[in-house]
Amino acid sequence: MNRVSSLEAYREIAPPGTLDLIYSLADRLQGKKALHVNSTRFGGGVAEMLHRLIPIFEEMGIESRWETIKGTDLFYRTTKSFHNALQGDEQLVTPEMYREYLEVNEKNCEELDLSGDFAIIHDPQPAAFIKKRPDGAKWLWRCHIDISRPQRKVWKFLKQYVDLYDGAIFSLPSFAQKLKIPQFLIYPSIDPLSDKNKELPPEEVDSIVKGFGISREKPIILQVSRFDKFKDPLGVIDAFKMVKQHNDCCLVLAGGGATDDPEGAEVLARVKEEGEKDPDIFILDLPPDANIAINALQRAATMILQKSTREGFGLTVSEGMWKGKPVIGGAVGGITLQTLYGRTGYTVNSVEGCAYRIRHILNNPQVAEKIGTNAVDYVRKNFLITRHITDYLAIMTDLLIGAETEDIYMTTASAE
Ligand code: UDP
């Protein structure tokens, strides 16, 4: 396969051999058509990854489309309840809500083009699309959230659809469930060349940060997240208050909403109410395309927090690590996979633990530097987009070409 210019840009960044493996896998998939379906184009890690993956697949000769499911207010409230319930929260889902979920899924299936050899249906929102899988196509359900301890009733409902897929993909081994179908493990990834992660000149970082009215004289502690209770922004403020009694520093909570998250505005209002009491706390409600601003904030930060109480993977952790920053995260989901305790970051289990670790980093710059260096190396080996592309290609090869090869083998076998 000819070299693909957008991929070649990663040759010096990805571990050696990665691109050659991608080319040899992509070679076998030329002309195949792939489809991704999720629930939002803006906000959250899934959209973040699809924006970068789809154009590269296209350029590799694998036609790739991205559709989003569109719903009613009740649908989004229902899927947010599903999301919370699957992550272990007690939620009341009424029969009317289940009905709305199925109706919206059905209506979207009628309106969208679901053709293609291969589809990845992301998260619970469009999971019932499987009822309309075209003949011969291979469909996978990809789950990006922590469903290791789901509320049984909601999971039982969803599982009847998940079991119809050709396979399921989870982000962590501990998220795997008892299913009738094969399960695959794929870690999410960040794109080192995207606006969110590319190198920025220090002057640009400086001017963006100052543009938000944030002084660079004090250490900056940053959390970038949707305003979602599971990201625990109020816990971050409490930890910061404890730290402030001993260390002069400022806190930046940067985030925005996702179009499929009806609870965001409420959480943001509570965070603002708390944050406004201290001039060293900056609450930034950012537009969906604020990638360079987030990049600059991450680069300007002394350390990065992701104090989630539930987390699927936590892309913001790899984003911070890639910028050589020590990340302190809640000891949940994919955060524990990224921040190896004391080597590539720290995990914490409480507000007090978080405050303790923030102070530890503030008071020991040499620790921050060592962890930051290890973090870059760890992300390079494990969490870059090039590894993600390889994983997708390997699964596609297994399901599409593997199936063809098996057919040939079966034919030969029966002919003997
Ligand atoms: N993000 C963003 N703007 C925001 C908040 C988050 O661009 O206002 C990005 C963030 O940089 C990361 C992704 O959205 O790339 C969030 O992914 P993560 O896995 O951390 O959490 P999720 O929102 O998917 O639960």
CSV table of C-alpha atoms and ligand atoms in Angstrom, one decimal:
chain,number,residue,atom,x,y,z
A,1,MET,CA,0.0,0.0,0.0
A,2,ASN,CA,1.3,3.5,-0.8
A,3,ARG,CA,2.3,5.7,2.0
A,4,VAL,CA,-0.5,7.8,3.4
A,5,SER,CA,0.6,11.4,4.1
A,6,SER,CA,-1.6,11.9,7.2
A,7,LEU,CA,-0.2,8.7,8.7
A,8,GLU,CA,3.4,9.4,7.8
A,9,ALA,CA,3.3,12.4,10.1
A,10,TYR,CA,3.2,9.9,13.0
A,11,ARG,CA,6.3,7.9,11.9
A,12,GLU,CA,8.7,9.7,14.3
A,13,ILE,CA,6.2,9.8,17.1
A,14,ALA,CA,4.7,6.3,17.3
A,15,PRO,CA,6.8,3.4,18.5
A,16,PRO,CA,9.0,1.9,15.7
A,17,GLY,CA,7.2,-0.6,13.4
A,18,THR,CA,3.7,0.8,14.1
A,19,LEU,CA,3.1,2.3,10.7
A,20,ASP,CA,4.4,-0.7,8.8
A,21,LEU,CA,1.9,-2.9,10.7
A,22,ILE,CA,-0.9,-0.4,9.9
A,23,TYR,CA,-0.1,-0.5,6.2
A,24,SER,CA,0.0,-4.3,6.0
A,25,LEU,CA,-3.3,-4.6,7.7
A,26,ALA,CA,-5.0,-1.8,5.7
A,27,ASP,CA,-3.8,-3.4,2.5
A,28,ARG,CA,-6.1,-6.3,3.1
A,29,LEU,CA,-9.1,-4.1,3.8
A,30,GLN,CA,-9.0,-1.9,0.7
A,31,GLY,CA,-12.4,-1.0,-0.5
A,32,LYS,CA,-14.2,-2.1,2.6
A,33,LYS,CA,-16.8,0.3,4.0
A,34,ALA,CA,-17.1,1.1,7.7
A,35,LEU,CA,-19.7,2.9,9.7
A,36,HIS,CA,-19.6,4.5,13.2
A,37,VAL,CA,-22.7,5.6,15.1
A,38,ASN,CA,-22.6,7.5,18.3
A,39,SER,CA,-24.8,10.1,20.0
A,40,THR,CA,-23.0,13.4,19.7
A,41,ARG,CA,-20.5,15.1,17.4
A,42,PHE,CA,-19.3,17.4,20.2
A,43,GLY,CA,-18.3,16.9,23.8
A,44,GLY,CA,-16.8,13.8,25.4
A,45,GLY,CA,-14.1,11.4,24.5
A,46,VAL,CA,-15.9,9.4,21.8
A,47,ALA,CA,-16.5,12.4,19.6
A,48,GLU,CA,-13.0,13.5,20.2
A,49,MET,CA,-11.6,10.2,18.9
A,50,LEU,CA,-13.9,9.8,15.9
A,51,HIS,CA,-13.1,13.3,14.6
A,52,ARG,CA,-9.5,12.1,14.3
A,53,LEU,CA,-9.9,8.5,13.3
A,54,ILE,CA,-12.4,8.8,10.5
A,55,PRO,CA,-10.3,11.0,8.2
A,56,ILE,CA,-7.3,8.7,8.6
A,57,PHE,CA,-9.4,5.6,7.7
A,58,GLU,CA,-10.7,7.4,4.7
A,59,GLU,CA,-7.3,8.2,3.5
A,60,MET,CA,-6.2,4.6,4.0
A,61,GLY,CA,-8.8,3.5,1.5
A,62,ILE,CA,-11.4,2.3,4.0
A,63,GLU,CA,-14.5,4.3,3.4
A,64,SER,CA,-15.7,5.4,6.8
A,65,ARG,CA,-18.9,7.2,7.7
A,66,TRP,CA,-20.0,8.7,11.0
A,67,GLU,CA,-23.7,9.0,11.9
A,68,THR,CA,-25.2,10.3,15.1
A,69,ILE,CA,-28.5,9.3,16.6
A,70,LYS,CA,-30.9,12.1,17.2
A,71,GLY,CA,-33.5,12.0,20.0
A,72,THR,CA,-36.0,13.9,22.0
A,73,ASP,CA,-35.5,15.4,25.4
A,74,LEU,CA,-37.0,12.3,27.0
A,75,PHE,CA,-34.7,10.1,25.0
A,76,TYR,CA,-31.6,12.1,26.2
A,77,ARG,CA,-32.9,12.0,29.8
A,78,THR,CA,-33.4,8.2,29.4
A,79,THR,CA,-30.0,7.5,28.0
A,80,LYS,CA,-28.4,9.7,30.7
A,81,SER,CA,-30.2,7.6,33.2
A,82,PHE,CA,-28.9,4.4,31.4
A,83,HIS,CA,-25.4,5.9,31.6
A,84,ASN,CA,-25.7,6.6,35.3
A,85,ALA,CA,-27.3,3.2,36.0
A,86,LEU,CA,-24.7,1.3,34.0
A,87,GLN,CA,-22.0,3.1,36.0
A,88,GLY,CA,-23.6,1.8,39.2
A,89,ASP,CA,-26.0,4.6,40.2
A,90,GLU,CA,-29.5,3.8,41.4
A,91,GLN,CA,-31.9,5.2,38.7
A,92,LEU,CA,-35.5,5.0,38.1
A,93,VAL,CA,-36.2,4.1,34.4
A,94,THR,CA,-40.0,4.1,33.7
A,95,PRO,CA,-41.7,1.9,31.0
A,96,GLU,CA,-42.3,5.1,29.1
A,97,MET,CA,-38.6,5.8,29.0
A,98,TYR,CA,-37.7,2.3,27.7
A,99,ARG,CA,-40.4,2.8,25.1
A,100,GLU,CA,-39.0,6.2,24.0
A,101,TYR,CA,-35.5,4.7,23.8
A,102,LEU,CA,-36.7,2.0,21.4
A,103,GLU,CA,-38.9,4.3,19.3
A,104,VAL,CA,-36.0,6.8,18.8
A,105,ASN,CA,-33.7,4.0,17.9
A,106,GLU,CA,-36.2,2.7,15.4
A,107,LYS,CA,-36.9,6.1,13.8
A,108,ASN,CA,-33.2,6.8,13.4
A,109,CYS,CA,-32.6,3.5,11.7
A,110,GLU,CA,-35.3,4.4,9.2
A,111,GLU,CA,-33.7,7.8,8.5
A,112,LEU,CA,-30.0,6.9,8.5
A,113,ASP,CA,-27.9,5.0,5.9
A,114,LEU,CA,-26.7,1.9,7.8
A,115,SER,CA,-24.9,0.3,4.8
A,116,GLY,CA,-21.3,-0.9,5.0
A,117,ASP,CA,-19.3,-4.1,5.6
A,118,PHE,CA,-18.5,-3.2,9.2
A,119,ALA,CA,-20.0,-1.0,11.9
A,120,ILE,CA,-19.1,0.1,15.3
A,121,ILE,CA,-22.0,1.3,17.4
A,122,HIS,CA,-20.8,3.3,20.3
A,123,ASP,CA,-22.3,3.2,23.8
A,124,PRO,CA,-25.9,2.5,24.9
A,125,GLN,CA,-27.7,5.3,23.0
A,126,PRO,CA,-27.9,3.6,19.6
A,127,ALA,CA,-27.4,0.0,20.8
A,128,ALA,CA,-30.8,-1.1,19.6
A,129,PHE,CA,-29.7,-0.3,16.0
A,130,ILE,CA,-28.6,-3.9,15.8
A,131,LYS,CA,-32.1,-4.9,14.9
A,132,LYS,CA,-31.5,-3.3,11.5
A,133,ARG,CA,-28.1,-4.7,10.7
A,134,PRO,CA,-27.9,-5.2,7.0
A,135,ASP,CA,-27.4,-8.8,5.8
A,136,GLY,CA,-23.8,-9.9,5.8
A,137,ALA,CA,-22.4,-6.9,7.7
A,138,LYS,CA,-20.3,-7.3,10.8
A,139,TRP,CA,-21.4,-5.1,13.7
A,140,LEU,CA,-19.6,-4.5,17.0
A,141,TRP,CA,-20.9,-2.7,20.1
A,142,ARG,CA,-18.3,-0.6,21.7
A,143,CYS,CA,-18.8,0.4,25.3
A,144,HIS,CA,-16.8,3.4,26.5
A,145,ILE,CA,-18.2,3.5,30.0
A,146,ASP,CA,-17.4,1.5,33.2
A,147,ILE,CA,-20.1,-1.2,33.3
A,148,SER,CA,-18.3,-3.4,35.8
A,149,ARG,CA,-21.1,-3.0,38.4
A,150,PRO,CA,-24.3,-2.0,36.4
A,151,GLN,CA,-27.7,-1.6,37.8
A,152,ARG,CA,-29.1,-5.0,36.9
A,153,LYS,CA,-32.5,-4.0,35.4
A,154,VAL,CA,-31.0,-1.5,32.9
A,155,TRP,CA,-28.2,-3.8,31.9
A,156,LYS,CA,-30.6,-6.7,31.4
A,157,PHE,CA,-32.6,-4.6,29.0
A,158,LEU,CA,-29.6,-3.5,27.1
A,159,LYS,CA,-27.9,-6.9,27.1
A,160,GLN,CA,-30.7,-8.4,24.9
A,161,TYR,CA,-29.5,-6.0,22.1
A,162,VAL,CA,-25.8,-6.3,22.8
A,163,ASP,CA,-26.0,-10.1,22.6
A,164,LEU,CA,-27.1,-9.8,18.9
A,165,TYR,CA,-23.9,-8.1,17.8
A,166,ASP,CA,-20.9,-9.9,16.3
A,167,GLY,CA,-18.8,-8.8,19.2
A,168,ALA,CA,-18.4,-6.2,21.9
A,169,ILE,CA,-15.4,-3.9,22.6
A,170,PHE,CA,-14.6,-2.7,26.1
A,171,SER,CA,-11.9,-0.3,27.3
A,172,LEU,CA,-10.7,-2.3,30.3
A,173,PRO,CA,-10.7,-6.0,31.1
A,174,SER,CA,-12.7,-5.3,34.3
A,175,PHE,CA,-15.6,-3.9,32.2
A,176,ALA,CA,-16.1,-7.1,30.3
A,177,GLN,CA,-19.5,-8.8,31.0
A,178,LYS,CA,-21.0,-12.2,30.6
A,179,LEU,CA,-22.2,-12.1,27.0
A,180,LYS,CA,-22.9,-14.7,24.3
A,181,ILE,CA,-20.6,-12.9,21.8
A,182,PRO,CA,-16.8,-12.5,21.5
A,183,GLN,CA,-15.4,-9.6,23.5
A,184,PHE,CA,-12.4,-7.4,22.5
A,185,LEU,CA,-10.3,-5.0,24.5
A,186,ILE,CA,-9.3,-1.7,22.9
A,187,TYR,CA,-7.8,1.1,24.9
A,188,PRO,CA,-8.9,4.6,23.8
A,189,SER,CA,-6.2,7.0,22.5
A,190,ILE,CA,-5.2,10.5,22.0
A,191,ASP,CA,-3.9,12.1,18.8
A,192,PRO,CA,-0.6,13.8,19.3
A,193,LEU,CA,-1.0,15.9,16.2
A,194,SER,CA,-4.5,17.3,16.9
A,195,ASP,CA,-5.1,20.8,18.0
A,196,LYS,CA,-5.7,19.4,21.5
A,197,ASN,CA,-2.3,17.8,21.8
A,198,LYS,CA,0.1,19.3,19.2
A,199,GLU,CA,3.1,21.3,20.4
A,200,LEU,CA,2.3,25.0,21.0
A,201,PRO,CA,4.8,27.9,21.2
A,202,PRO,CA,5.2,29.1,24.8
A,203,GLU,CA,4.2,32.6,23.8
A,204,GLU,CA,0.9,31.3,22.5
A,205,VAL,CA,0.3,29.3,25.7
A,206,ASP,CA,1.0,32.4,27.7
A,207,SER,CA,-1.3,34.6,25.7
A,208,ILE,CA,-4.2,32.1,25.8
A,209,VAL,CA,-3.9,31.6,29.5
A,210,LYS,CA,-3.7,35.3,30.2
A,211,GLY,CA,-6.6,35.9,27.9
A,212,PHE,CA,-8.7,33.9,30.5
A,213,GLY,CA,-7.5,36.4,33.2
A,214,ILE,CA,-5.3,33.7,34.8
A,215,SER,CA,-2.0,34.8,36.1
A,216,ARG,CA,1.0,32.6,35.5
A,217,GLU,CA,2.7,33.7,38.7
A,218,LYS,CA,1.1,31.0,40.7
A,219,PRO,CA,1.1,27.3,40.0
A,220,ILE,CA,-2.0,26.3,38.1
A,221,ILE,CA,-4.0,23.2,39.0
A,222,LEU,CA,-6.3,22.2,36.2
A,223,GLN,CA,-9.1,19.8,35.6
A,224,VAL,CA,-10.7,19.6,32.1
A,225,SER,CA,-14.0,17.8,32.1
A,226,ARG,CA,-17.6,18.0,31.1
A,227,PHE,CA,-19.6,19.3,34.0
A,228,ASP,CA,-20.7,15.9,35.2
A,229,LYS,CA,-21.2,14.8,38.8
A,230,PHE,CA,-19.0,11.7,38.2
A,231,LYS,CA,-16.1,14.0,37.3
A,232,ASP,CA,-16.5,15.4,40.8
A,233,PRO,CA,-15.8,19.1,40.2
A,234,LEU,CA,-17.1,19.9,43.7
A,235,GLY,CA,-14.7,17.4,45.2
A,236,VAL,CA,-11.9,19.2,43.3
A,237,ILE,CA,-12.9,22.5,44.8
A,238,ASP,CA,-12.9,21.0,48.3
A,239,ALA,CA,-9.5,19.6,47.8
A,240,PHE,CA,-8.2,22.9,46.5
A,241,LYS,CA,-9.6,24.7,49.5
A,242,MET,CA,-7.5,22.4,51.8
A,243,VAL,CA,-4.4,23.0,49.7
A,244,LYS,CA,-4.9,26.8,49.7
A,245,GLN,CA,-4.5,26.9,53.5
A,246,HIS,CA,-0.8,26.0,52.9
A,247,ASN,CA,0.2,26.7,49.3
A,248,ASP,CA,-0.6,29.7,47.1
A,249,CYS,CA,-1.9,28.4,43.8
A,250,CYS,CA,-4.9,28.7,41.6
A,251,LEU,CA,-7.5,26.2,40.3
A,252,VAL,CA,-8.9,26.1,36.8
A,253,LEU,CA,-12.0,24.0,36.1
A,254,ALA,CA,-12.4,24.0,32.3
A,255,GLY,CA,-15.3,22.3,30.6
A,256,GLY,CA,-18.3,22.4,28.5
A,257,GLY,CA,-21.5,20.5,27.8
A,258,ALA,CA,-22.2,17.6,25.5
A,259,THR,CA,-25.3,17.8,23.3
A,260,ASP,CA,-26.4,14.4,24.7
A,261,ASP,CA,-26.0,15.4,28.4
A,262,PRO,CA,-29.1,17.2,29.9
A,263,GLU,CA,-27.5,17.3,33.5
A,264,GLY,CA,-24.5,19.5,32.6
A,265,ALA,CA,-26.1,22.9,33.1
A,266,GLU,CA,-27.2,22.0,36.6
A,267,VAL,CA,-23.8,20.7,37.6
A,268,LEU,CA,-22.1,23.8,36.1
A,269,ALA,CA,-24.4,26.1,38.1
A,270,ARG,CA,-23.5,24.4,41.4
A,271,VAL,CA,-19.8,24.5,40.5
A,272,LYS,CA,-20.0,28.3,39.7
A,273,GLU,CA,-21.8,29.0,42.9
A,274,GLU,CA,-18.9,27.3,44.9
A,275,GLY,CA,-16.1,28.6,42.7
A,276,GLU,CA,-17.2,32.3,42.7
A,277,LYS,CA,-16.4,32.5,46.4
A,278,ASP,CA,-12.6,32.4,45.7
A,279,PRO,CA,-10.8,34.7,43.2
A,280,ASP,CA,-8.2,32.0,42.6
A,281,ILE,CA,-10.8,29.6,41.2
A,282,PHE,CA,-11.5,30.0,37.5
A,283,ILE,CA,-14.5,28.2,36.0
A,284,LEU,CA,-14.3,28.2,32.3
A,285,ASP,CA,-17.4,27.2,30.3
A,286,LEU,CA,-15.8,26.5,26.9
A,287,PRO,CA,-17.3,26.1,23.5
A,288,PRO,CA,-17.0,22.6,21.9
A,289,ASP,CA,-14.1,23.7,19.6
A,290,ALA,CA,-11.8,25.1,22.3
A,291,ASN,CA,-9.1,22.5,21.5
A,292,ILE,CA,-6.2,24.9,21.4
A,293,ALA,CA,-7.3,26.7,24.5
A,294,ILE,CA,-7.5,23.3,26.4
A,295,ASN,CA,-4.1,22.4,25.0
A,296,ALA,CA,-2.6,25.7,26.2
A,297,LEU,CA,-4.2,25.3,29.7
A,298,GLN,CA,-2.8,21.8,30.0
A,299,ARG,CA,0.6,23.0,29.0
A,300,ALA,CA,0.5,25.9,31.4
A,301,ALA,CA,-0.6,23.7,34.3
A,302,THR,CA,1.7,22.6,37.1
A,303,MET,CA,-0.4,19.4,37.4
A,304,ILE,CA,-3.6,18.0,36.1
A,305,LEU,CA,-6.4,16.5,38.0
A,306,GLN,CA,-9.1,14.0,36.9
A,307,LYS,CA,-10.8,13.4,40.2
A,308,SER,CA,-13.5,11.2,38.8
A,309,THR,CA,-15.6,8.9,41.0
A,310,ARG,CA,-16.6,6.8,38.0
A,311,GLU,CA,-14.7,6.8,34.7
A,312,GLY,CA,-14.7,4.9,31.4
A,313,PHE,CA,-11.1,5.6,30.3
A,314,GLY,CA,-10.5,9.3,30.9
A,315,LEU,CA,-8.8,10.7,27.8
A,316,THR,CA,-8.0,13.9,29.7
A,317,VAL,CA,-5.5,11.8,31.7
A,318,SER,CA,-3.5,10.8,28.6
A,319,GLU,CA,-3.8,14.4,27.3
A,320,GLY,CA,-2.2,15.7,30.5
A,321,MET,CA,0.5,13.0,30.6
A,322,TRP,CA,1.4,13.6,27.0
A,323,LYS,CA,2.2,17.2,28.0
A,324,GLY,CA,4.7,15.9,30.6
A,325,LYS,CA,2.4,16.8,33.5
A,326,PRO,CA,1.9,14.8,36.7
A,327,VAL,CA,-1.8,13.7,36.7
A,328,ILE,CA,-3.7,13.0,39.9
A,329,GLY,CA,-6.8,11.0,39.2
A,330,GLY,CA,-9.6,9.2,41.0
A,331,ALA,CA,-8.8,5.5,41.5
A,332,VAL,CA,-11.5,4.4,39.1
A,333,GLY,CA,-11.8,2.9,35.6
A,334,GLY,CA,-9.1,3.7,33.0
A,335,ILE,CA,-7.5,6.3,35.2
A,336,THR,CA,-5.7,3.5,37.2
A,337,LEU,CA,-4.5,2.0,33.9
A,338,GLN,CA,-2.8,5.3,32.9
A,339,THR,CA,-1.5,6.7,36.2
A,340,LEU,CA,0.7,4.0,37.5
A,341,TYR,CA,1.0,5.0,41.2
A,342,GLY,CA,4.1,7.0,41.8
A,343,ARG,CA,5.6,6.2,38.3
A,344,THR,CA,3.4,7.9,35.7
A,345,GLY,CA,1.0,9.7,38.1
A,346,TYR,CA,-1.1,9.2,41.3
A,347,THR,CA,-4.5,7.9,42.0
A,348,VAL,CA,-6.5,9.0,45.0
A,349,ASN,CA,-9.6,7.9,46.8
A,350,SER,CA,-10.8,10.9,48.7
A,351,VAL,CA,-10.8,14.7,48.8
A,352,GLU,CA,-8.2,14.6,51.6
A,353,GLY,CA,-6.0,12.2,49.5
A,354,CYS,CA,-6.3,14.5,46.5
A,355,ALA,CA,-5.3,17.5,48.6
A,356,TYR,CA,-2.3,15.6,50.0
A,357,ARG,CA,-1.1,14.6,46.6
A,358,ILE,CA,-1.5,18.1,45.2
A,359,ARG,CA,0.7,19.4,48.0
A,360,HIS,CA,3.2,16.6,47.5
A,361,ILE,CA,3.6,17.7,43.8
A,362,LEU,CA,3.7,21.4,44.6
A,363,ASN,CA,6.3,20.9,47.2
A,364,ASN,CA,8.5,18.5,45.2
A,365,PRO,CA,9.1,19.8,41.7
A,366,GLN,CA,11.7,17.0,41.0
A,367,VAL,CA,8.9,14.4,41.6
A,368,ALA,CA,6.7,16.3,39.1
A,369,GLU,CA,9.4,16.3,36.5
A,370,LYS,CA,10.3,12.6,36.8
A,371,ILE,CA,6.6,11.5,36.7
A,372,GLY,CA,6.0,13.8,33.7
A,373,THR,CA,8.9,12.3,31.8
A,374,ASN,CA,7.7,8.7,32.5
A,375,ALA,CA,4.2,9.8,31.6
A,376,VAL,CA,5.1,10.9,28.1
A,377,ASP,CA,6.9,7.6,27.4
A,378,TYR,CA,4.0,5.5,28.8
A,379,VAL,CA,1.4,7.3,26.6
A,380,ARG,CA,3.7,7.0,23.5
A,381,LYS,CA,3.8,3.2,24.0
A,382,ASN,CA,0.2,2.6,24.9
A,383,PHE,CA,-2.3,5.4,24.2
A,384,LEU,CA,-1.6,7.0,20.8
A,385,ILE,CA,-4.0,7.0,17.9
A,386,THR,CA,-1.7,4.9,15.8
A,387,ARG,CA,-2.1,2.0,18.3
A,388,HIS,CA,-5.8,2.5,18.2
A,389,ILE,CA,-5.9,2.3,14.4
A,390,THR,CA,-3.9,-1.0,14.5
A,391,ASP,CA,-6.4,-2.5,17.0
A,392,TYR,CA,-9.4,-1.5,14.8
A,393,LEU,CA,-7.7,-2.9,11.7
A,394,ALA,CA,-6.8,-6.1,13.4
A,395,ILE,CA,-10.4,-6.7,14.5
A,396,MET,CA,-11.8,-5.7,11.1
A,397,THR,CA,-9.4,-8.2,9.4
A,398,ASP,CA,-10.4,-10.9,11.8
A,399,LEU,CA,-14.2,-10.3,11.2
A,400,LEU,CA,-14.2,-9.5,7.5
A,401,ILE,CA,-11.2,-11.3,6.0
A,402,GLY,CA,-11.2,-14.0,8.6
A,403,ALA,CA,-14.8,-14.8,7.7
A,404,GLU,CA,-14.0,-15.0,4.0
A,405,THR,CA,-11.0,-17.3,4.7
A,406,GLU,CA,-13.2,-19.5,6.8
A,407,ASP,CA,-15.8,-19.7,4.0
A,408,ILE,CA,-13.1,-20.9,1.6
A,409,TYR,CA,-11.8,-23.4,4.1
A,410,MET,CA,-15.4,-24.7,4.7
A,411,THR,CA,-16.0,-25.0,1.0
A,412,THR,CA,-12.7,-26.9,0.5
A,413,ALA,CA,-13.5,-29.1,3.5
A,414,SER,CA,-16.9,-30.1,2.3
A,415,ALA,CA,-15.6,-30.7,-1.2
A,416,GLU,CA,-13.2,-33.3,0.1
B,1,UDP,N1,-13.2,18.1,26.4
B,1,UDP,C1,-13.3,19.2,25.6
B,1,UDP,N2,-13.9,20.3,26.1
B,1,UDP,C2,-14.5,20.3,27.3
B,1,UDP,C3,-14.4,19.1,28.1
B,1,UDP,C4,-13.8,18.0,27.6
B,1,UDP,O1,-12.8,19.3,24.5
B,1,UDP,O2,-15.1,21.3,27.7
B,1,UDP,C5,-12.5,16.9,25.9
B,1,UDP,C6,-11.3,16.5,26.7
B,1,UDP,O3,-10.2,17.2,26.4
B,1,UDP,C7,-11.2,15.0,26.3
B,1,UDP,C8,-12.7,14.6,26.1
B,1,UDP,O4,-13.4,15.8,25.9
B,1,UDP,O5,-10.6,14.9,25.0
B,1,UDP,C9,-13.2,14.0,27.4
B,1,UDP,O6,-12.9,12.6,27.3
B,1,UDP,P1,-12.8,11.8,28.7
B,1,UDP,O7,-12.6,10.4,28.2
B,1,UDP,O8,-11.8,12.4,29.6
B,1,UDP,O9,-14.3,11.9,29.3
B,1,UDP,P2,-15.8,11.8,28.8
B,1,UDP,O10,-16.3,13.2,28.6
B,1,UDP,O11,-15.8,11.0,27.5
B,1,UDP,O12,-16.5,11.1,29.9
